[in-house]
């Protein structure tokens, strides 16, 4: 119970979202050597994964972790008060590589956006692939093993 309240407070402080935890599906599952993930469902039936680690994580790392957990991301929430966080970091990184380019398109930033530091991370999930959720395990042949079975697919409404 205390962990859930602490997580709700972290989400409000770091991401500016007032999310209430309903059901915790996976609690502090390892997703690499130094990071853990908590997968939870809100009372409004939205599925989120919160990833936190001791080492630096980039948006590309978080995308890879979400995919290997067997999840499909709908939205990567930026830090509180910075709605254009990933684009701003992407532009900065792009200009470090191409200092003379003045006209930058969104297509130019696709890769550079993934270089943004993103620890902790909060991701809105749209689907659990095959109804299986995985965690990092060095003893498994693929380094990932099944931790939970949970069927979820978010149906978009207008």
GROMACS .gro file of N, CA and C in nm:
model
  474
    1UNK      N    1   0.082  -0.119   0.000
    1UNK     CA    2   0.000   0.000   0.000
    1UNK      C    3   0.087   0.126   0.000
    2UNK      N    4   0.191   0.127   0.084
    2UNK     CA    5   0.280   0.243   0.091
    2UNK      C    6   0.354   0.263  -0.041
    3UNK      N    7   0.396   0.153  -0.104
    3UNK     CA    8   0.466   0.163  -0.234
    3UNK      C    9   0.375   0.225  -0.340
    4UNK      N   10   0.247   0.189  -0.337
    4UNK     CA   11   0.153   0.243  -0.435
    4UNK      C   12   0.134   0.394  -0.417
    5UNK      N   13   0.123   0.438  -0.292
    5UNK     CA   14   0.108   0.581  -0.266
    5UNK      C   15   0.235   0.657  -0.307
    6UNK      N   16   0.350   0.598  -0.279
    6UNK     CA   17   0.477   0.662  -0.318
    6UNK      C   18   0.487   0.671  -0.470
    7UNK      N   19   0.443   0.568  -0.541
    7UNK     CA   20   0.447   0.570  -0.687
    7UNK      C   21   0.351   0.676  -0.741
    8UNK      N   22   0.232   0.686  -0.685
    8UNK     CA   23   0.137   0.789  -0.728
    8UNK      C   24   0.197   0.929  -0.711
    9UNK      N   25   0.267   0.950  -0.600
    9UNK     CA   26   0.329   1.080  -0.573
    9UNK      C   27   0.441   1.107  -0.674
   10UNK      N   28   0.522   1.006  -0.703
   10UNK     CA   29   0.630   1.021  -0.802
   10UNK      C   30   0.573   1.060  -0.938
   11UNK      N   31   0.465   0.994  -0.978
   11UNK     CA   32   0.404   1.021  -1.109
   11UNK      C   33   0.354   1.164  -1.117
   12UNK      N   34   0.294   1.212  -1.008
   12UNK     CA   35   0.243   1.348  -1.007
   12UNK      C   36   0.358   1.450  -1.010
   13UNK      N   37   0.465   1.423  -0.933
   13UNK     CA   38   0.578   1.516  -0.926
   13UNK      C   39   0.658   1.520  -1.056
   14UNK      N   40   0.686   1.404  -1.113
   14UNK     CA   41   0.777   1.397  -1.228
   14UNK      C   42   0.709   1.411  -1.363
   15UNK      N   43   0.582   1.369  -1.373
   15UNK     CA   44   0.515   1.371  -1.503
   15UNK      C   45   0.392   1.462  -1.505
   16UNK      N   46   0.350   1.511  -1.390
   16UNK     CA   47   0.236   1.600  -1.384
   16UNK      C   48   0.104   1.535  -1.414
   17UNK      N   49   0.096   1.403  -1.402
   17UNK     CA   50  -0.029   1.333  -1.426
   17UNK      C   51  -0.084   1.283  -1.293
   18UNK      N   52  -0.212   1.302  -1.274
   18UNK     CA   53  -0.277   1.258  -1.152
   18UNK      C   54  -0.337   1.120  -1.178
   19UNK      N   55  -0.253   1.017  -1.164
   19UNK     CA   56  -0.294   0.881  -1.194
   19UNK      C   57  -0.317   0.806  -1.063
   20UNK      N   58  -0.431   0.741  -1.055
   20UNK     CA   59  -0.460   0.658  -0.939
   20UNK      C   60  -0.434   0.512  -0.977
   21UNK      N   61  -0.360   0.443  -0.892
   21UNK     CA   62  -0.330   0.303  -0.919
   21UNK      C   63  -0.450   0.218  -0.882
   22UNK      N   64  -0.496   0.137  -0.975
   22UNK     CA   65  -0.605   0.046  -0.948
   22UNK      C   66  -0.550  -0.090  -0.913
   23UNK      N   67  -0.506  -0.163  -1.013
   23UNK     CA   68  -0.451  -0.297  -0.993
   23UNK      C   69  -0.307  -0.298  -1.044
   24UNK      N   70  -0.216  -0.346  -0.961
   24UNK     CA   71  -0.076  -0.360  -1.003
   24UNK      C   72  -0.060  -0.500  -1.061
   25UNK      N   73  -0.025  -0.509  -1.189
   25UNK     CA   74  -0.010  -0.637  -1.256
   25UNK      C   75   0.129  -0.694  -1.232
   26UNK      N   76   0.231  -0.609  -1.248
   26UNK     CA   77   0.370  -0.649  -1.225
   26UNK      C   78   0.434  -0.541  -1.139
   27UNK      N   79   0.495  -0.581  -1.029
   27UNK     CA   80   0.555  -0.485  -0.937
   27UNK      C   81   0.706  -0.501  -0.933
   28UNK      N   82   0.777  -0.398  -0.972
   28UNK     CA   83   0.924  -0.392  -0.966
   28UNK      C   84   0.992  -0.512  -1.032
   29UNK      N   85   0.951  -0.545  -1.152
   29UNK     CA   86   1.012  -0.655  -1.226
   29UNK      C   87   1.140  -0.604  -1.292
   30UNK      N   88   1.249  -0.682  -1.288
   30UNK     CA   89   1.371  -0.637  -1.354
   30UNK      C   90   1.353  -0.633  -1.506
   31UNK      N   91   1.405  -0.526  -1.569
   31UNK     CA   92   1.397  -0.514  -1.715
   31UNK      C   93   1.536  -0.500  -1.778
   32UNK      N   94   1.637  -0.481  -1.697
   32UNK     CA   95   1.777  -0.493  -1.736
   32UNK      C   96   1.856  -0.508  -1.606
   33UNK      N   97   1.987  -0.499  -1.612
   33UNK     CA   98   2.067  -0.525  -1.492
   33UNK      C   99   2.042  -0.426  -1.379
   34UNK      N  100   2.000  -0.303  -1.411
   34UNK     CA  101   1.987  -0.201  -1.307
   34UNK      C  102   1.851  -0.132  -1.303
   35UNK      N  103   1.755  -0.176  -1.383
   35UNK     CA  104   1.626  -0.107  -1.390
   35UNK      C  105   1.511  -0.203  -1.361
   36UNK      N  106   1.402  -0.144  -1.310
   36UNK     CA  107   1.282  -0.222  -1.282
   36UNK      C  108   1.161  -0.154  -1.345
   37UNK      N  109   1.056  -0.233  -1.364
   37UNK     CA  110   0.933  -0.181  -1.423
   37UNK      C  111   0.814  -0.223  -1.338
   38UNK      N  112   0.719  -0.131  -1.325
   38UNK     CA  113   0.593  -0.160  -1.258
   38UNK      C  114   0.481  -0.136  -1.359
   39UNK      N  115   0.402  -0.237  -1.380
   39UNK     CA  116   0.291  -0.231  -1.475
   39UNK      C  117   0.162  -0.226  -1.395
   40UNK      N  118   0.080  -0.124  -1.420
   40UNK     CA  119  -0.042  -0.109  -1.342
   40UNK      C  120  -0.158  -0.061  -1.427
   41UNK      N  121  -0.276  -0.093  -1.378
   41UNK     CA  122  -0.402  -0.056  -1.443
   41UNK      C  123  -0.470   0.048  -1.355
   42UNK      N  124  -0.519   0.154  -1.415
   42UNK     CA  125  -0.591   0.258  -1.340
   42UNK      C  126  -0.739   0.218  -1.329
   43UNK      N  127  -0.812   0.284  -1.239
   43UNK     CA  128  -0.957   0.256  -1.232
   43UNK      C  129  -1.030   0.287  -1.363
   44UNK      N  130  -0.972   0.373  -1.447
   44UNK     CA  131  -1.033   0.405  -1.578
   44UNK      C  132  -0.990   0.306  -1.686
   45UNK      N  133  -0.925   0.196  -1.644
   45UNK     CA  134  -0.881   0.087  -1.732
   45UNK      C  135  -0.774   0.130  -1.832
   46UNK      N  136  -0.686   0.221  -1.791
   46UNK     CA  137  -0.570   0.256  -1.871
   46UNK      C  138  -0.451   0.180  -1.814
   47UNK      N  139  -0.370   0.123  -1.901
   47UNK     CA  140  -0.254   0.046  -1.859
   47UNK      C  141  -0.128   0.129  -1.877
   48UNK      N  142  -0.049   0.142  -1.770
   48UNK     CA  143   0.075   0.218  -1.772
   48UNK      C  144   0.190   0.129  -1.727
   49UNK      N  145   0.309   0.160  -1.776
   49UNK     CA  146   0.430   0.098  -1.722
   49UNK      C  147   0.522   0.211  -1.678
   50UNK      N  148   0.573   0.198  -1.557
   50UNK     CA  149   0.666   0.294  -1.498
   50UNK      C  150   0.801   0.226  -1.489
   51UNK      N  151   0.901   0.281  -1.555
   51UNK     CA  152   1.035   0.222  -1.558
   51UNK      C  153   1.131   0.316  -1.488
   52UNK      N  154   1.208   0.260  -1.395
   52UNK     CA  155   1.302   0.339  -1.317
   52UNK      C  156   1.430   0.259  -1.303
   53UNK      N  157   1.544   0.328  -1.315
   53UNK     CA  158   1.670   0.257  -1.304
   53UNK      C  159   1.779   0.340  -1.242
   54UNK      N  160   1.886   0.271  -1.203
   54UNK     CA  161   2.001   0.339  -1.145
   54UNK      C  162   2.091   0.397  -1.253
   55UNK      N  163   2.096   0.332  -1.368
   55UNK     CA  164   2.180   0.381  -1.477
   55UNK      C  165   2.099   0.475  -1.566
   56UNK      N  166   2.168   0.546  -1.654
   56UNK     CA  167   2.102   0.637  -1.746
   56UNK      C  168   2.024   0.558  -1.850
   57UNK      N  169   1.904   0.601  -1.877
   57UNK     CA  170   1.822   0.541  -1.982
   57UNK      C  171   1.787   0.648  -2.084
   58UNK      N  172   1.787   0.609  -2.210
   58UNK     CA  173   1.744   0.697  -2.318
   58UNK      C  174   1.606   0.653  -2.364
   59UNK      N  175   1.540   0.737  -2.441
   59UNK     CA  176   1.409   0.701  -2.495
   59UNK      C  177   1.420   0.573  -2.577
   60UNK      N  178   1.528   0.555  -2.651
   60UNK     CA  179   1.547   0.434  -2.730
   60UNK      C  180   1.556   0.310  -2.641
   61UNK      N  181   1.622   0.322  -2.525
   61UNK     CA  182   1.630   0.210  -2.430
   61UNK      C  183   1.491   0.174  -2.377
   62UNK      N  184   1.414   0.275  -2.344
   62UNK     CA  185   1.279   0.253  -2.291
   62UNK      C  186   1.192   0.187  -2.397
   63UNK      N  187   1.203   0.231  -2.522
   63UNK     CA  188   1.126   0.170  -2.630
   63UNK      C  189   1.161   0.022  -2.645
   64UNK      N  190   1.289  -0.010  -2.636
   64UNK     CA  191   1.334  -0.148  -2.647
   64UNK      C  192   1.282  -0.231  -2.530
   65UNK      N  193   1.287  -0.176  -2.409
   65UNK     CA  194   1.239  -0.246  -2.290
   65UNK      C  195   1.090  -0.275  -2.303
   66UNK      N  196   1.012  -0.175  -2.343
   66UNK     CA  197   0.867  -0.191  -2.357
   66UNK      C  198   0.835  -0.302  -2.458
   67UNK      N  199   0.907  -0.301  -2.569
   67UNK     CA  200   0.885  -0.403  -2.671
   67UNK      C  201   0.921  -0.542  -2.621
   68UNK      N  202   1.034  -0.555  -2.554
   68UNK     CA  203   1.078  -0.686  -2.504
   68UNK      C  204   0.992  -0.738  -2.390
   69UNK      N  205   0.924  -0.648  -2.321
   69UNK     CA  206   0.831  -0.692  -2.216
   69UNK      C  207   0.704  -0.751  -2.278
   70UNK      N  208   0.685  -0.733  -2.408
   70UNK     CA  209   0.566  -0.784  -2.475
   70UNK      C  210   0.454  -0.682  -2.478
   71UNK      N  211   0.490  -0.554  -2.471
   71UNK     CA  212   0.390  -0.447  -2.467
   71UNK      C  213   0.399  -0.361  -2.592
   72UNK      N  214   0.289  -0.295  -2.625
   72UNK     CA  215   0.287  -0.198  -2.734
   72UNK      C  216   0.258  -0.062  -2.675
   73UNK      N  217   0.346   0.034  -2.700
   73UNK     CA  218   0.331   0.168  -2.642
   73UNK      C  219   0.237   0.253  -2.726
   74UNK      N  220   0.157   0.333  -2.656
   74UNK     CA  221   0.073   0.431  -2.724
   74UNK      C  222   0.131   0.570  -2.709
   75UNK      N  223   0.184   0.602  -2.589
   75UNK     CA  224   0.233   0.736  -2.561
   75UNK      C  225   0.345   0.731  -2.458
   76UNK      N  226   0.455   0.798  -2.489
   76UNK     CA  227   0.565   0.815  -2.394
   76UNK      C  228   0.545   0.953  -2.331
   77UNK      N  229   0.514   0.955  -2.203
   77UNK     CA  230   0.483   1.081  -2.137
   77UNK      C  231   0.610   1.159  -2.105
   78UNK      N  232   0.617   1.286  -2.147
   78UNK     CA  233   0.735   1.368  -2.119
   78UNK      C  234   0.736   1.416  -1.974
   79UNK      N  235   0.850   1.463  -1.925
   79UNK     CA  236   0.856   1.516  -1.788
   79UNK      C  237   0.760   1.633  -1.770
   80UNK      N  238   0.722   1.656  -1.645
   80UNK     CA  239   0.626   1.760  -1.609
   80UNK      C  240   0.672   1.897  -1.659
   81UNK      N  241   0.582   1.971  -1.721
   81UNK     CA  242   0.610   2.107  -1.765
   81UNK      C  243   0.692   2.116  -1.892
   82UNK      N  244   0.719   2.004  -1.959
   82UNK     CA  245   0.798   2.005  -2.082
   82UNK      C  246   0.728   1.922  -2.189
   83UNK      N  247   0.616   1.971  -2.244
   83UNK     CA  248   0.541   1.890  -2.341
   83UNK      C  249   0.619   1.860  -2.469
   84UNK      N  250   0.716   1.942  -2.504
   84UNK     CA  251   0.796   1.921  -2.624
   84UNK      C  252   0.935   1.866  -2.592
   85UNK      N  253   0.949   1.799  -2.478
   85UNK     CA  254   1.078   1.753  -2.428
   85UNK      C  255   1.156   1.672  -2.531
   86UNK      N  256   1.095   1.570  -2.589
   86UNK     CA  257   1.166   1.483  -2.683
   86UNK      C  258   1.207   1.558  -2.810
   87UNK      N  259   1.121   1.648  -2.859
   87UNK     CA  260   1.154   1.727  -2.977
   87UNK      C  261   1.267   1.826  -2.950
   88UNK      N  262   1.265   1.889  -2.832
   88UNK     CA  263   1.371   1.985  -2.798
   88UNK      C  264   1.506   1.917  -2.788
   89UNK      N  265   1.511   1.802  -2.721
   89UNK     CA  266   1.637   1.727  -2.710
   89UNK      C  267   1.680   1.680  -2.849
   90UNK      N  268   1.583   1.634  -2.928
   90UNK     CA  269   1.614   1.587  -3.064
   90UNK      C  270   1.674   1.698  -3.149
   91UNK      N  271   1.619   1.819  -3.140
   91UNK     CA  272   1.673   1.932  -3.217
   91UNK      C  273   1.814   1.966  -3.171
   92UNK      N  274   1.836   1.964  -3.040
   92UNK     CA  275   1.970   1.994  -2.987
   92UNK      C  276   2.072   1.892  -3.037
   93UNK      N  277   2.037   1.764  -3.030
   93UNK     CA  278   2.128   1.658  -3.076
   93UNK      C  279   2.150   1.669  -3.228
   94UNK      N  280   2.044   1.702  -3.302
   94UNK     CA  281   2.054   1.716  -3.446
   94UNK      C  282   2.151   1.829  -3.483
   95UNK      N  283   2.139   1.942  -3.412
   95UNK     CA  284   2.226   2.057  -3.442
   95UNK      C  285   2.370   2.032  -3.399
   96UNK      N  286   2.394   1.942  -3.304
   96UNK     CA  287   2.531   1.904  -3.269
   96UNK      C  288   2.597   1.831  -3.385
   97UNK      N  289   2.518   1.750  -3.456
   97UNK     CA  290   2.571   1.672  -3.569
   97UNK      C  291   2.572   1.755  -3.697
   98UNK      N  292   2.468   1.833  -3.719
   98UNK     CA  293   2.456   1.915  -3.840
   98UNK      C  294   2.441   2.062  -3.801
   99UNK      N  295   2.549   2.129  -3.762
   99UNK     CA  296   2.537   2.267  -3.713
   99UNK      C  297   2.492   2.368  -3.819
  100UNK      N  298   2.512   2.340  -3.946
  100UNK     CA  299   2.478   2.437  -4.050
  100UNK      C  300   2.334   2.430  -4.098
  101UNK      N  301   2.261   2.325  -4.063
  101UNK     CA  302   2.123   2.309  -4.111
  101UNK      C  303   2.029   2.398  -4.032
  102UNK      N  304   1.955   2.482  -4.103
  102UNK     CA  305   1.861   2.570  -4.034
  102UNK      C  306   1.718   2.516  -4.043
  103UNK      N  307   1.684   2.452  -4.154
  103UNK     CA  308   1.549   2.398  -4.170
  103UNK      C  309   1.549   2.251  -4.126
  104UNK      N  310   1.481   2.223  -4.015
  104UNK     CA  311   1.476   2.088  -3.960
  104UNK      C  312   1.331   2.040  -3.963
  105UNK      N  313   1.308   1.924  -4.023
  105UNK     CA  314   1.173   1.867  -4.029
  105UNK      C  315   1.156   1.761  -3.920
  106UNK      N  316   1.033   1.720  -3.899
  106UNK     CA  317   1.007   1.616  -3.799
  106UNK      C  318   1.068   1.484  -3.841
  107UNK      N  319   1.078   1.460  -3.972
  107UNK     CA  320   1.142   1.338  -4.020
  107UNK      C  321   1.291   1.336  -3.986
  108UNK      N  322   1.354   1.453  -3.987
  108UNK     CA  323   1.496   1.462  -3.951
  108UNK      C  324   1.518   1.426  -3.805
  109UNK      N  325   1.418   1.449  -3.721
  109UNK     CA  326   1.434   1.431  -3.577
  109UNK      C  327   1.396   1.293  -3.526
  110UNK      N  328   1.346   1.206  -3.611
  110UNK     CA  329   1.298   1.075  -3.565
  110UNK      C  330   1.405   1.002  -3.486
  111UNK      N  331   1.525   0.991  -3.538
  111UNK     CA  332   1.632   0.922  -3.467
  111UNK      C  333   1.682   1.002  -3.347
  112UNK      N  334   1.704   1.130  -3.365
  112UNK     CA  335   1.765   1.213  -3.260
  112UNK      C  336   1.673   1.230  -3.139
  113UNK      N  337   1.544   1.216  -3.159
  113UNK     CA  338   1.448   1.220  -3.049
  113UNK      C  339   1.472   1.103  -2.953
  114UNK      N  340   1.516   0.989  -3.007
  114UNK     CA  341   1.537   0.870  -2.923
  114UNK      C  342   1.661   0.882  -2.835
  115UNK      N  343   1.742   0.985  -2.854
  115UNK     CA  344   1.863   1.005  -2.774
  115UNK      C  345   1.836   1.087  -2.648
  116UNK      N  346   1.711   1.121  -2.622
  116UNK     CA  347   1.675   1.201  -2.505
  116UNK      C  348   1.685   1.117  -2.378
  117UNK      N  349   1.749   1.169  -2.273
  117UNK     CA  350   1.752   1.098  -2.145
  117UNK      C  351   1.609   1.081  -2.092
  118UNK      N  352   1.577   0.959  -2.045
  118UNK     CA  353   1.439   0.930  -2.004
  118UNK      C  354   1.439   0.832  -1.887
  119UNK      N  355   1.478   0.882  -1.772
  119UNK     CA  356   1.478   0.800  -1.651
  119UNK      C  357   1.433   0.887  -1.535
  120UNK      N  358   1.323   0.861  -1.472
  120UNK     CA  359   1.229   0.750  -1.492
  120UNK      C  360   1.141   0.773  -1.615
  121UNK      N  361   1.073   0.667  -1.655
  121UNK     CA  362   0.988   0.672  -1.774
  121UNK      C  363   0.847   0.627  -1.739
  122UNK      N  364   0.750   0.691  -1.801
  122UNK     CA  365   0.610   0.653  -1.786
  122UNK      C  366   0.551   0.638  -1.926
  123UNK      N  367   0.497   0.520  -1.953
  123UNK     CA  368   0.447   0.489  -2.086
  123UNK      C  369   0.304   0.439  -2.077
  124UNK      N  370   0.216   0.498  -2.158
  124UNK     CA  371   0.078   0.451  -2.171
  124UNK      C  372   0.080   0.335  -2.271
  125UNK      N  373   0.024   0.223  -2.231
  125UNK     CA  374   0.028   0.101  -2.312
  125UNK      C  375  -0.104   0.084  -2.387
  126UNK      N  376  -0.093   0.046  -2.515
  126UNK     CA  377  -0.214   0.024  -2.594
  126UNK      C  378  -0.251  -0.124  -2.604
  127UNK      N  379  -0.149  -0.214  -2.586
  127UNK     CA  380  -0.178  -0.356  -2.604
  127UNK      C  381  -0.071  -0.440  -2.537
  128UNK      N  382  -0.114  -0.555  -2.484
  128UNK     CA  383  -0.020  -0.657  -2.437
  128UNK      C  384  -0.019  -0.763  -2.547
  129UNK      N  385   0.097  -0.779  -2.613
  129UNK     CA  386   0.108  -0.872  -2.725
  129UNK      C  387   0.094  -1.016  -2.674
  130UNK      N  388   0.011  -1.092  -2.738
  130UNK     CA  389  -0.011  -1.234  -2.707
  130UNK      C  390  -0.056  -1.258  -2.563
  131UNK      N  391  -0.093  -1.154  -2.491
  131UNK     CA  392  -0.139  -1.170  -2.354
  131UNK      C  393  -0.031  -1.214  -2.256
  132UNK      N  394   0.097  -1.190  -2.290
  132UNK     CA  395   0.208  -1.234  -2.206
  132UNK      C  396   0.301  -1.117  -2.176
  133UNK      N  397   0.342  -1.107  -2.049
  133UNK     CA  398   0.433  -1.002  -2.004
  133UNK      C  399   0.563  -1.068  -1.959
  134UNK      N  400   0.675  -1.012  -2.002
  134UNK     CA  401   0.806  -1.072  -1.974
  134UNK      C  402   0.890  -0.982  -1.884
  135UNK      N  403   0.984  -1.044  -1.814
  135UNK     CA  404   1.082  -0.972  -1.733
  135UNK      C  405   1.221  -1.019  -1.771
  136UNK      N  406   1.321  -0.936  -1.741
  136UNK     CA  407   1.459  -0.967  -1.771
  136UNK      C  408   1.507  -1.080  -1.679
  137UNK      N  409   1.577  -1.177  -1.737
  137UNK     CA  410   1.632  -1.288  -1.659
  137UNK      C  411   1.756  -1.339  -1.730
  138UNK      N  412   1.871  -1.324  -1.666
  138UNK     CA  413   1.997  -1.365  -1.730
  138UNK      C  414   2.007  -1.515  -1.748
  139UNK      N  415   1.931  -1.592  -1.672
  139UNK     CA  416   1.938  -1.739  -1.683
  139UNK      C  417   1.857  -1.793  -1.800
  140UNK      N  418   1.763  -1.716  -1.850
  140UNK     CA  419   1.681  -1.761  -1.963
  140UNK      C  420   1.762  -1.752  -2.093
  141UNK      N  421   1.729  -1.838  -2.187
  141UNK     CA  422   1.805  -1.842  -2.313
  141UNK      C  423   1.794  -1.711  -2.391
  142UNK      N  424   1.678  -1.646  -2.386
  142UNK     CA  425   1.659  -1.520  -2.459
  142UNK      C  426   1.679  -1.398  -2.369
  143UNK      N  427   1.717  -1.420  -2.243
  143UNK     CA  428   1.731  -1.317  -2.140
  143UNK      C  429   1.598  -1.260  -2.094
  144UNK      N  430   1.488  -1.316  -2.139
  144UNK     CA  431   1.355  -1.270  -2.098
  144UNK      C  432   1.271  -1.392  -2.068
  145UNK      N  433   1.197  -1.388  -1.956
  145UNK     CA  434   1.107  -1.499  -1.923
  145UNK      C  435   0.970  -1.446  -1.885
  146UNK      N  436   0.871  -1.531  -1.901
  146UNK     CA  437   0.732  -1.494  -1.874
  146UNK      C  438   0.713  -1.467  -1.725
  147UNK      N  439   0.653  -1.354  -1.694
  147UNK     CA  440   0.625  -1.321  -1.554
  147UNK      C  441   0.475  -1.321  -1.525
  148UNK      N  442   0.393  -1.284  -1.625
  148UNK     CA  443   0.250  -1.279  -1.602
  148UNK      C  444   0.174  -1.293  -1.734
  149UNK      N  445   0.053  -1.344  -1.722
  149UNK     CA  446  -0.038  -1.348  -1.836
  149UNK      C  447  -0.148  -1.246  -1.808
  150UNK      N  448  -0.167  -1.156  -1.904
  150UNK     CA  449  -0.265  -1.050  -1.885
  150UNK      C  450  -0.312  -1.004  -2.022
  151UNK      N  451  -0.439  -1.021  -2.051
  151UNK     CA  452  -0.494  -0.980  -2.180
  151UNK      C  453  -0.541  -0.835  -2.171
  152UNK      N  454  -0.492  -0.751  -2.264
  152UNK     CA  455  -0.531  -0.610  -2.265
  152UNK      C  456  -0.513  -0.555  -2.405
  153UNK      N  457  -0.614  -0.485  -2.452
  153UNK     CA  458  -0.604  -0.410  -2.577
  153UNK      C  459  -0.694  -0.290  -2.562
  154UNK      N  460  -0.636  -0.173  -2.580
  154UNK     CA  461  -0.711  -0.050  -2.566
  154UNK      C  462  -0.783  -0.020  -2.697
  155UNK      N  463  -0.912  -0.002  -2.686
  155UNK     CA  464  -0.993   0.031  -2.803
  155UNK      C  465  -1.015   0.182  -2.803
  156UNK      N  466  -0.968   0.245  -2.908
  156UNK     CA  467  -0.979   0.391  -2.918
  156UNK      C  468  -1.122   0.429  -2.953
  157UNK      N  469  -1.170   0.530  -2.882
  157UNK     CA  470  -1.303   0.583  -2.912
  157UNK      C  471  -1.290   0.728  -2.952
  158UNK      N  472  -1.390   0.777  -3.021
  158UNK     CA  473  -1.382   0.916  -3.067
  158UNK      C  474  -1.423   1.015  -2.961
   0.00000   0.00000   0.00000
